[in-house]
Amino acid sequence: SQQGEEDPQALSIQEGENATMNCSYKTSINNLQWYRQNSGRGLVHLILIRSNEREKHSGRLRVTLDTSKKSSSLLITASRAADTASYFCATDLGGTYKYIFGTGTRLKVLA
Amino acid sequence: EAGVTQFPSHSVIEKGQTVTLRCDPISGHDNLYWYRRVMGKEIKFLLHFVKESKQDESGMPNNRFLAERTGGTYSTLKVQPAELEDSGVYFCASSPFFSGELFFGEGSRLTVL
């Protein structure tokens, strides 16, 4: 069974709007990461949030983590067409370096 | 600094044949991971090396898959004999020992006919 599951599976928005994706996981973690994958390319690391952090920002990205609910959200503000990609969360199984990914959210930003 | 490189980028083989995928991690990265994504599904963990040792190979589907990492540098993933369900994109990632960030290669797309 999957450790991380992203929601929604697909999201289509207009350029300039905000995009929010959610990730739920099942076991305790040390940290949670978000990655982006452009079509046909490798995954690119976006941001890492540790289990003792609740919120983190990086440019137009904002990540929150709620360990009591075992969930995280990724907010992309003022989206651009170039943000069109699949987004994945990855969680470690607490105390290990084994990172488990979900099925991803496919984001389409319309110009 | 060179990133993670994978070869080949695309391989088309017939069922029953053998394929070997290669990954060159970023120099100095002790951790090396193999993942696989079958179309539309999750990115599934296959195994994790720390230097030349297999730290966790719980995701390897069966004994048709063999991964090696000679000398703690590059890694190979051999599928022998290949089956139709082995088709997918195989990703390699590396990371420094004490960092959580994974650096991914572009992937090797395997198509088994």
PDB file of C-alpha atoms in Angstrom:
ATOM      1  CA  SER A   1       0.000   0.000   0.000  1.00  0.00           C
ATOM      2  CA  GLN A   2       1.125   3.538  -0.638  1.00  0.00           C
ATOM      3  CA  GLN A   3       2.741   5.591   2.069  1.00  0.00           C
ATOM      4  CA  GLY A   4       1.914   8.897   0.396  1.00  0.00           C
ATOM      5  CA  GLU A   5      -1.177   9.777  -1.568  1.00  0.00           C
ATOM      6  CA  GLU A   6      -1.652  13.086  -3.313  1.00  0.00           C
ATOM      7  CA  ASP A   7      -4.967  14.792  -3.794  1.00  0.00           C
ATOM      8  CA  PRO A   8      -6.370  15.831  -6.207  1.00  0.00           C
ATOM      9  CA  GLN A   9      -5.086  13.540  -8.951  1.00  0.00           C
ATOM     10  CA  ALA A  10      -5.432  16.346 -11.474  1.00  0.00           C
ATOM     11  CA  LEU A  11      -5.880  20.100 -11.216  1.00  0.00           C
ATOM     12  CA  SER A  12      -6.437  22.676 -13.932  1.00  0.00           C
ATOM     13  CA  ILE A  13      -6.241  26.405 -13.156  1.00  0.00           C
ATOM     14  CA  GLN A  14      -5.740  29.724 -14.895  1.00  0.00           C
ATOM     15  CA  GLU A  15      -2.424  31.510 -14.855  1.00  0.00           C
ATOM     16  CA  GLY A  16      -2.187  33.793 -11.844  1.00  0.00           C
ATOM     17  CA  GLU A  17      -4.388  31.621  -9.638  1.00  0.00           C
ATOM     18  CA  ASN A  18      -3.135  29.661  -6.661  1.00  0.00           C
ATOM     19  CA  ALA A  19      -2.806  25.870  -6.742  1.00  0.00           C
ATOM     20  CA  THR A  20      -3.127  23.700  -3.662  1.00  0.00           C
ATOM     21  CA  MET A  21      -2.213  20.032  -3.504  1.00  0.00           C
ATOM     22  CA  ASN A  22      -2.490  17.728  -0.553  1.00  0.00           C
ATOM     23  CA  CYS A  23      -0.576  14.695   0.592  1.00  0.00           C
ATOM     24  CA  SER A  24      -1.579  12.139   3.192  1.00  0.00           C
ATOM     25  CA  TYR A  25       0.670   9.487   4.639  1.00  0.00           C
ATOM     26  CA  LYS A  26       0.350   6.583   7.028  1.00  0.00           C
ATOM     27  CA  THR A  27       3.369   6.156   9.292  1.00  0.00           C
ATOM     28  CA  SER A  28       5.578   8.410  11.385  1.00  0.00           C
ATOM     29  CA  ILE A  29       8.129  10.396   9.422  1.00  0.00           C
ATOM     30  CA  ASN A  30      11.291  12.397   9.952  1.00  0.00           C
ATOM     31  CA  ASN A  31      10.627  14.658   7.008  1.00  0.00           C
ATOM     32  CA  LEU A  32       8.403  15.117   3.983  1.00  0.00           C
ATOM     33  CA  GLN A  33       9.514  16.384   0.608  1.00  0.00           C
ATOM     34  CA  TRP A  34       7.789  17.724  -2.480  1.00  0.00           C
ATOM     35  CA  TYR A  35       9.077  17.114  -5.979  1.00  0.00           C
ATOM     36  CA  ARG A  36       8.082  18.310  -9.438  1.00  0.00           C
ATOM     37  CA  GLN A  37       8.283  16.283 -12.618  1.00  0.00           C
ATOM     38  CA  ASN A  38       7.961  17.893 -15.997  1.00  0.00           C
ATOM     39  CA  SER A  39       6.720  15.563 -18.698  1.00  0.00           C
ATOM     40  CA  GLY A  40       9.376  13.035 -19.701  1.00  0.00           C
ATOM     41  CA  ARG A  41      11.967  14.403 -17.312  1.00  0.00           C
ATOM     42  CA  GLY A  42      13.369  13.431 -13.928  1.00  0.00           C
ATOM     43  CA  LEU A  43      12.020  14.611 -10.606  1.00  0.00           C
ATOM     44  CA  VAL A  44      13.267  17.887  -9.196  1.00  0.00           C
ATOM     45  CA  HIS A  45      13.351  18.560  -5.486  1.00  0.00           C
ATOM     46  CA  LEU A  46      11.246  21.551  -4.407  1.00  0.00           C
ATOM     47  CA  ILE A  47      11.197  21.691  -0.650  1.00  0.00           C
ATOM     48  CA  LEU A  48      11.766  19.575   2.460  1.00  0.00           C
ATOM     49  CA  ILE A  49       9.885  20.042   5.708  1.00  0.00           C
ATOM     50  CA  ARG A  50      10.938  18.297   8.901  1.00  0.00           C
ATOM     51  CA  SER A  51       8.521  16.658  11.304  1.00  0.00           C
ATOM     52  CA  ASN A  52       9.068  19.390  13.913  1.00  0.00           C
ATOM     53  CA  GLU A  53       8.206  22.146  11.420  1.00  0.00           C
ATOM     54  CA  ARG A  54       4.685  23.270  10.625  1.00  0.00           C
ATOM     55  CA  GLU A  55       5.221  25.579   7.688  1.00  0.00           C
ATOM     56  CA  LYS A  56       7.953  26.407   5.218  1.00  0.00           C
ATOM     57  CA  HIS A  57       8.268  28.857   2.362  1.00  0.00           C
ATOM     58  CA  SER A  58      10.415  28.912  -0.732  1.00  0.00           C
ATOM     59  CA  GLY A  59       9.705  31.610  -3.291  1.00  0.00           C
ATOM     60  CA  ARG A  60       6.130  31.067  -4.490  1.00  0.00           C
ATOM     61  CA  LEU A  61       5.865  27.756  -2.655  1.00  0.00           C
ATOM     62  CA  ARG A  62       4.356  27.267   0.760  1.00  0.00           C
ATOM     63  CA  VAL A  63       4.320  23.869   2.445  1.00  0.00           C
ATOM     64  CA  THR A  64       2.468  22.965   5.601  1.00  0.00           C
ATOM     65  CA  LEU A  65       2.756  19.823   7.671  1.00  0.00           C
ATOM     66  CA  ASP A  66       0.264  18.481  10.193  1.00  0.00           C
ATOM     67  CA  THR A  67       1.777  15.418  11.827  1.00  0.00           C
ATOM     68  CA  SER A  68      -1.342  14.813  13.941  1.00  0.00           C
ATOM     69  CA  LYS A  69      -3.370  14.379  10.764  1.00  0.00           C
ATOM     70  CA  LYS A  70      -0.467  12.863   8.811  1.00  0.00           C
ATOM     71  CA  SER A  71      -0.967  15.326   6.012  1.00  0.00           C
ATOM     72  CA  SER A  72       0.843  18.047   4.118  1.00  0.00           C
ATOM     73  CA  SER A  73      -0.162  20.647   1.584  1.00  0.00           C
ATOM     74  CA  LEU A  74       1.750  22.410  -1.155  1.00  0.00           C
ATOM     75  CA  LEU A  75       0.542  25.837  -2.223  1.00  0.00           C
ATOM     76  CA  ILE A  76       1.859  27.451  -5.390  1.00  0.00           C
ATOM     77  CA  THR A  77       0.920  31.109  -5.502  1.00  0.00           C
ATOM     78  CA  ALA A  78       0.487  33.205  -8.638  1.00  0.00           C
ATOM     79  CA  SER A  79       0.863  30.167 -10.866  1.00  0.00           C
ATOM     80  CA  ARG A  80       2.531  30.333 -14.271  1.00  0.00           C
ATOM     81  CA  ALA A  81       2.230  28.170 -17.360  1.00  0.00           C
ATOM     82  CA  ALA A  82       5.730  26.871 -16.559  1.00  0.00           C
ATOM     83  CA  ASP A  83       4.377  25.360 -13.336  1.00  0.00           C
ATOM     84  CA  THR A  84       2.519  22.786 -15.430  1.00  0.00           C
ATOM     85  CA  ALA A  85       3.914  19.476 -14.201  1.00  0.00           C
ATOM     86  CA  SER A  86       3.225  16.546 -11.900  1.00  0.00           C
ATOM     87  CA  TYR A  87       3.855  17.091  -8.223  1.00  0.00           C
ATOM     88  CA  PHE A  88       4.767  14.331  -5.791  1.00  0.00           C
ATOM     89  CA  CYS A  89       5.191  14.140  -2.077  1.00  0.00           C
ATOM     90  CA  ALA A  90       7.769  11.780  -0.634  1.00  0.00           C
ATOM     91  CA  THR A  91       7.921  10.583   2.926  1.00  0.00           C
ATOM     92  CA  ASP A  92      10.569   8.644   4.732  1.00  0.00           C
ATOM     93  CA  LEU A  93       9.616   5.783   6.998  1.00  0.00           C
ATOM     94  CA  GLY A  94      10.648   7.394  10.294  1.00  0.00           C
ATOM     95  CA  GLY A  95      14.293   6.750  11.035  1.00  0.00           C
ATOM     96  CA  THR A  96      15.158   5.433   7.608  1.00  0.00           C
ATOM     97  CA  TYR A  97      16.335   6.903   4.323  1.00  0.00           C
ATOM     98  CA  LYS A  98      13.699   4.961   2.382  1.00  0.00           C
ATOM     99  CA  TYR A  99      11.551   7.537   0.608  1.00  0.00           C
ATOM    100  CA  ILE A 100       8.108   6.560  -0.584  1.00  0.00           C
ATOM    101  CA  PHE A 101       6.297   8.493  -3.290  1.00  0.00           C
ATOM    102  CA  GLY A 102       2.636   8.684  -4.189  1.00  0.00           C
ATOM    103  CA  THR A 103       0.854   8.798  -7.538  1.00  0.00           C
ATOM    104  CA  GLY A 104       1.231  12.563  -7.859  1.00  0.00           C
ATOM    105  CA  THR A 105      -0.997  15.489  -8.753  1.00  0.00           C
ATOM    106  CA  ARG A 106      -1.017  16.571 -12.404  1.00  0.00           C
ATOM    107  CA  LEU A 107      -1.205  20.353 -12.489  1.00  0.00           C
ATOM    108  CA  LYS A 108      -2.096  22.201 -15.656  1.00  0.00           C
ATOM    109  CA  VAL A 109      -1.812  25.982 -15.685  1.00  0.00           C
ATOM    110  CA  LEU A 110      -3.626  27.585 -18.583  1.00  0.00           C
ATOM    111  CA  ALA A 111      -2.194  30.772 -20.069  1.00  0.00           C
TER     112      ALA A 111
ATOM    113  CA  GLU B   1      28.987  19.434 -11.271  1.00  0.00           C
ATOM    114  CA  ALA B   2      27.433  16.594 -13.254  1.00  0.00           C
ATOM    115  CA  GLY B   3      24.036  15.387 -12.160  1.00  0.00           C
ATOM    116  CA  VAL B   4      22.731  11.843 -11.973  1.00  0.00           C
ATOM    117  CA  THR B   5      23.004  10.212 -15.368  1.00  0.00           C
ATOM    118  CA  GLN B   6      21.124   7.188 -16.581  1.00  0.00           C
ATOM    119  CA  PHE B   7      21.635   5.008 -19.628  1.00  0.00           C
ATOM    120  CA  PRO B   8      19.919   4.108 -21.864  1.00  0.00           C
ATOM    121  CA  SER B   9      17.198   6.729 -21.968  1.00  0.00           C
ATOM    122  CA  HIS B  10      14.905   4.323 -23.781  1.00  0.00           C
ATOM    123  CA  SER B  11      15.108   0.606 -24.374  1.00  0.00           C
ATOM    124  CA  VAL B  12      12.696  -1.558 -26.364  1.00  0.00           C
ATOM    125  CA  ILE B  13      13.125  -5.294 -25.955  1.00  0.00           C
ATOM    126  CA  GLU B  14      11.126  -8.452 -26.490  1.00  0.00           C
ATOM    127  CA  LYS B  15       9.721 -10.528 -23.700  1.00  0.00           C
ATOM    128  CA  GLY B  16      12.337 -12.968 -22.478  1.00  0.00           C
ATOM    129  CA  GLN B  17      15.303 -10.783 -23.346  1.00  0.00           C
ATOM    130  CA  THR B  18      17.700  -9.180 -20.913  1.00  0.00           C
ATOM    131  CA  VAL B  19      18.203  -5.489 -20.280  1.00  0.00           C
ATOM    132  CA  THR B  20      20.738  -3.724 -18.103  1.00  0.00           C
ATOM    133  CA  LEU B  21      20.130  -0.177 -16.948  1.00  0.00           C
ATOM    134  CA  ARG B  22      22.962   1.928 -15.635  1.00  0.00           C
ATOM    135  CA  CYS B  23      23.028   4.829 -13.194  1.00  0.00           C
ATOM    136  CA  ASP B  24      25.934   7.127 -12.424  1.00  0.00           C
ATOM    137  CA  PRO B  25      25.174   9.061  -9.237  1.00  0.00           C
ATOM    138  CA  ILE B  26      26.577  12.407  -8.276  1.00  0.00           C
ATOM    139  CA  SER B  27      30.166  11.963  -7.158  1.00  0.00           C
ATOM    140  CA  GLY B  28      30.437  11.547  -3.404  1.00  0.00           C
ATOM    141  CA  HIS B  29      26.806  10.569  -2.860  1.00  0.00           C
ATOM    142  CA  ASP B  30      26.756   7.438  -0.741  1.00  0.00           C
ATOM    143  CA  ASN B  31      23.016   6.822  -1.100  1.00  0.00           C
ATOM    144  CA  LEU B  32      21.683   5.481  -4.372  1.00  0.00           C
ATOM    145  CA  TYR B  33      18.061   4.593  -5.021  1.00  0.00           C
ATOM    146  CA  TRP B  34      16.178   2.850  -7.804  1.00  0.00           C
ATOM    147  CA  TYR B  35      12.501   3.612  -8.404  1.00  0.00           C
ATOM    148  CA  ARG B  36      10.050   2.555 -11.088  1.00  0.00           C
ATOM    149  CA  ARG B  37       6.945   4.249 -12.413  1.00  0.00           C
ATOM    150  CA  VAL B  38       4.411   2.321 -14.394  1.00  0.00           C
ATOM    151  CA  MET B  39       2.186   4.636 -16.409  1.00  0.00           C
ATOM    152  CA  GLY B  40      -0.164   6.634 -14.219  1.00  0.00           C
ATOM    153  CA  LYS B  41       0.760   4.813 -11.049  1.00  0.00           C
ATOM    154  CA  GLU B  42       2.896   5.702  -8.082  1.00  0.00           C
ATOM    155  CA  ILE B  43       6.649   6.003  -8.183  1.00  0.00           C
ATOM    156  CA  LYS B  44       7.504   2.712  -6.567  1.00  0.00           C
ATOM    157  CA  PHE B  45      10.595   2.180  -4.445  1.00  0.00           C
ATOM    158  CA  LEU B  46      12.785  -0.702  -5.605  1.00  0.00           C
ATOM    159  CA  LEU B  47      15.936  -0.568  -3.541  1.00  0.00           C
ATOM    160  CA  HIS B  48      18.458   1.572  -1.713  1.00  0.00           C
ATOM    161  CA  PHE B  49      22.256   1.283  -1.645  1.00  0.00           C
ATOM    162  CA  VAL B  50      24.528   2.858   0.906  1.00  0.00           C
ATOM    163  CA  LYS B  51      27.886   2.838  -0.801  1.00  0.00           C
ATOM    164  CA  GLU B  52      28.188  -0.701  -2.204  1.00  0.00           C
ATOM    165  CA  SER B  53      25.817  -2.325   0.299  1.00  0.00           C
ATOM    166  CA  LYS B  54      22.134  -2.981  -0.252  1.00  0.00           C
ATOM    167  CA  GLN B  55      20.434  -1.162   2.617  1.00  0.00           C
ATOM    168  CA  ASP B  56      16.905  -2.083   1.600  1.00  0.00           C
ATOM    169  CA  GLU B  57      15.779  -4.152  -1.372  1.00  0.00           C
ATOM    170  CA  SER B  58      12.231  -4.747  -0.176  1.00  0.00           C
ATOM    171  CA  GLY B  59      10.749  -3.189  -3.312  1.00  0.00           C
ATOM    172  CA  MET B  60      12.414  -5.490  -5.824  1.00  0.00           C
ATOM    173  CA  PRO B  61       9.552  -7.301  -7.586  1.00  0.00           C
ATOM    174  CA  ASN B  62      11.155 -10.733  -7.890  1.00  0.00           C
ATOM    175  CA  ASN B  63      14.400 -12.532  -8.583  1.00  0.00           C
ATOM    176  CA  ARG B  64      14.358 -11.510 -12.239  1.00  0.00           C
ATOM    177  CA  PHE B  65      15.705  -8.167 -11.043  1.00  0.00           C
ATOM    178  CA  LEU B  66      19.324  -7.846  -9.958  1.00  0.00           C
ATOM    179  CA  ALA B  67      20.915  -4.624  -8.790  1.00  0.00           C
ATOM    180  CA  GLU B  68      24.595  -4.061  -8.170  1.00  0.00           C
ATOM    181  CA  ARG B  69      26.762  -1.168  -7.163  1.00  0.00           C
ATOM    182  CA  THR B  70      30.365  -2.107  -7.641  1.00  0.00           C
ATOM    183  CA  GLY B  71      32.819  -0.122  -5.558  1.00  0.00           C
ATOM    184  CA  GLY B  72      30.111   2.182  -4.348  1.00  0.00           C
ATOM    185  CA  THR B  73      30.098   4.201  -7.567  1.00  0.00           C
ATOM    186  CA  TYR B  74      27.773   3.479 -10.482  1.00  0.00           C
ATOM    187  CA  SER B  75      24.920   1.018 -10.248  1.00  0.00           C
ATOM    188  CA  THR B  76      23.304  -1.384 -12.681  1.00  0.00           C
ATOM    189  CA  LEU B  77      19.834  -2.859 -12.665  1.00  0.00           C
ATOM    190  CA  LYS B  78      19.456  -5.994 -14.738  1.00  0.00           C
ATOM    191  CA  VAL B  79      16.136  -7.512 -15.695  1.00  0.00           C
ATOM    192  CA  GLN B  80      16.424 -11.098 -16.877  1.00  0.00           C
ATOM    193  CA  PRO B  81      14.237 -12.393 -18.436  1.00  0.00           C
ATOM    194  CA  ALA B  82      12.051  -9.345 -19.030  1.00  0.00           C
ATOM    195  CA  GLU B  83       8.263  -9.669 -18.839  1.00  0.00           C
ATOM    196  CA  LEU B  84       5.571  -7.361 -20.223  1.00  0.00           C
ATOM    197  CA  GLU B  85       4.751  -5.991 -16.766  1.00  0.00           C
ATOM    198  CA  ASP B  86       8.320  -4.756 -16.354  1.00  0.00           C
ATOM    199  CA  SER B  87       7.610  -1.906 -18.754  1.00  0.00           C
ATOM    200  CA  GLY B  88       7.847   1.513 -17.178  1.00  0.00           C
ATOM    201  CA  VAL B  89      10.266   4.283 -16.380  1.00  0.00           C
ATOM    202  CA  TYR B  90      13.126   3.381 -14.068  1.00  0.00           C
ATOM    203  CA  PHE B  91      14.495   6.285 -12.088  1.00  0.00           C
ATOM    204  CA  CYS B  92      17.757   6.436 -10.234  1.00  0.00           C
ATOM    205  CA  ALA B  93      18.386   8.969  -7.480  1.00  0.00           C
ATOM    206  CA  SER B  94      21.323   9.727  -5.224  1.00  0.00           C
ATOM    207  CA  SER B  95      21.828  11.720  -2.066  1.00  0.00           C
ATOM    208  CA  PRO B  96      24.576  12.594   0.379  1.00  0.00           C
ATOM    209  CA  PHE B  97      24.444  10.424   3.469  1.00  0.00           C
ATOM    210  CA  PHE B  98      23.039  12.985   5.886  1.00  0.00           C
ATOM    211  CA  SER B  99      20.715  14.829   3.524  1.00  0.00           C
ATOM    212  CA  GLY B 100      17.132  13.962   2.698  1.00  0.00           C
ATOM    213  CA  GLU B 101      17.069  15.603  -0.722  1.00  0.00           C
ATOM    214  CA  LEU B 102      17.154  13.140  -3.596  1.00  0.00           C
ATOM    215  CA  PHE B 103      18.762  14.065  -6.916  1.00  0.00           C
ATOM    216  CA  PHE B 104      17.101  12.227  -9.761  1.00  0.00           C
ATOM    217  CA  GLY B 105      18.270  11.180 -13.162  1.00  0.00           C
ATOM    218  CA  GLU B 106      16.084  11.625 -16.234  1.00  0.00           C
ATOM    219  CA  GLY B 107      14.977   7.998 -16.098  1.00  0.00           C
ATOM    220  CA  SER B 108      15.302   4.983 -18.378  1.00  0.00           C
ATOM    221  CA  ARG B 109      12.113   4.092 -20.201  1.00  0.00           C
ATOM    222  CA  LEU B 110      11.786   0.343 -20.681  1.00  0.00           C
ATOM    223  CA  THR B 111       9.286  -1.084 -23.130  1.00  0.00           C
ATOM    224  CA  VAL B 112       8.877  -4.840 -23.195  1.00  0.00           C
ATOM    225  CA  LEU B 113       6.988  -6.161 -26.243  1.00  0.00           C
TER     226      LEU B 113
END
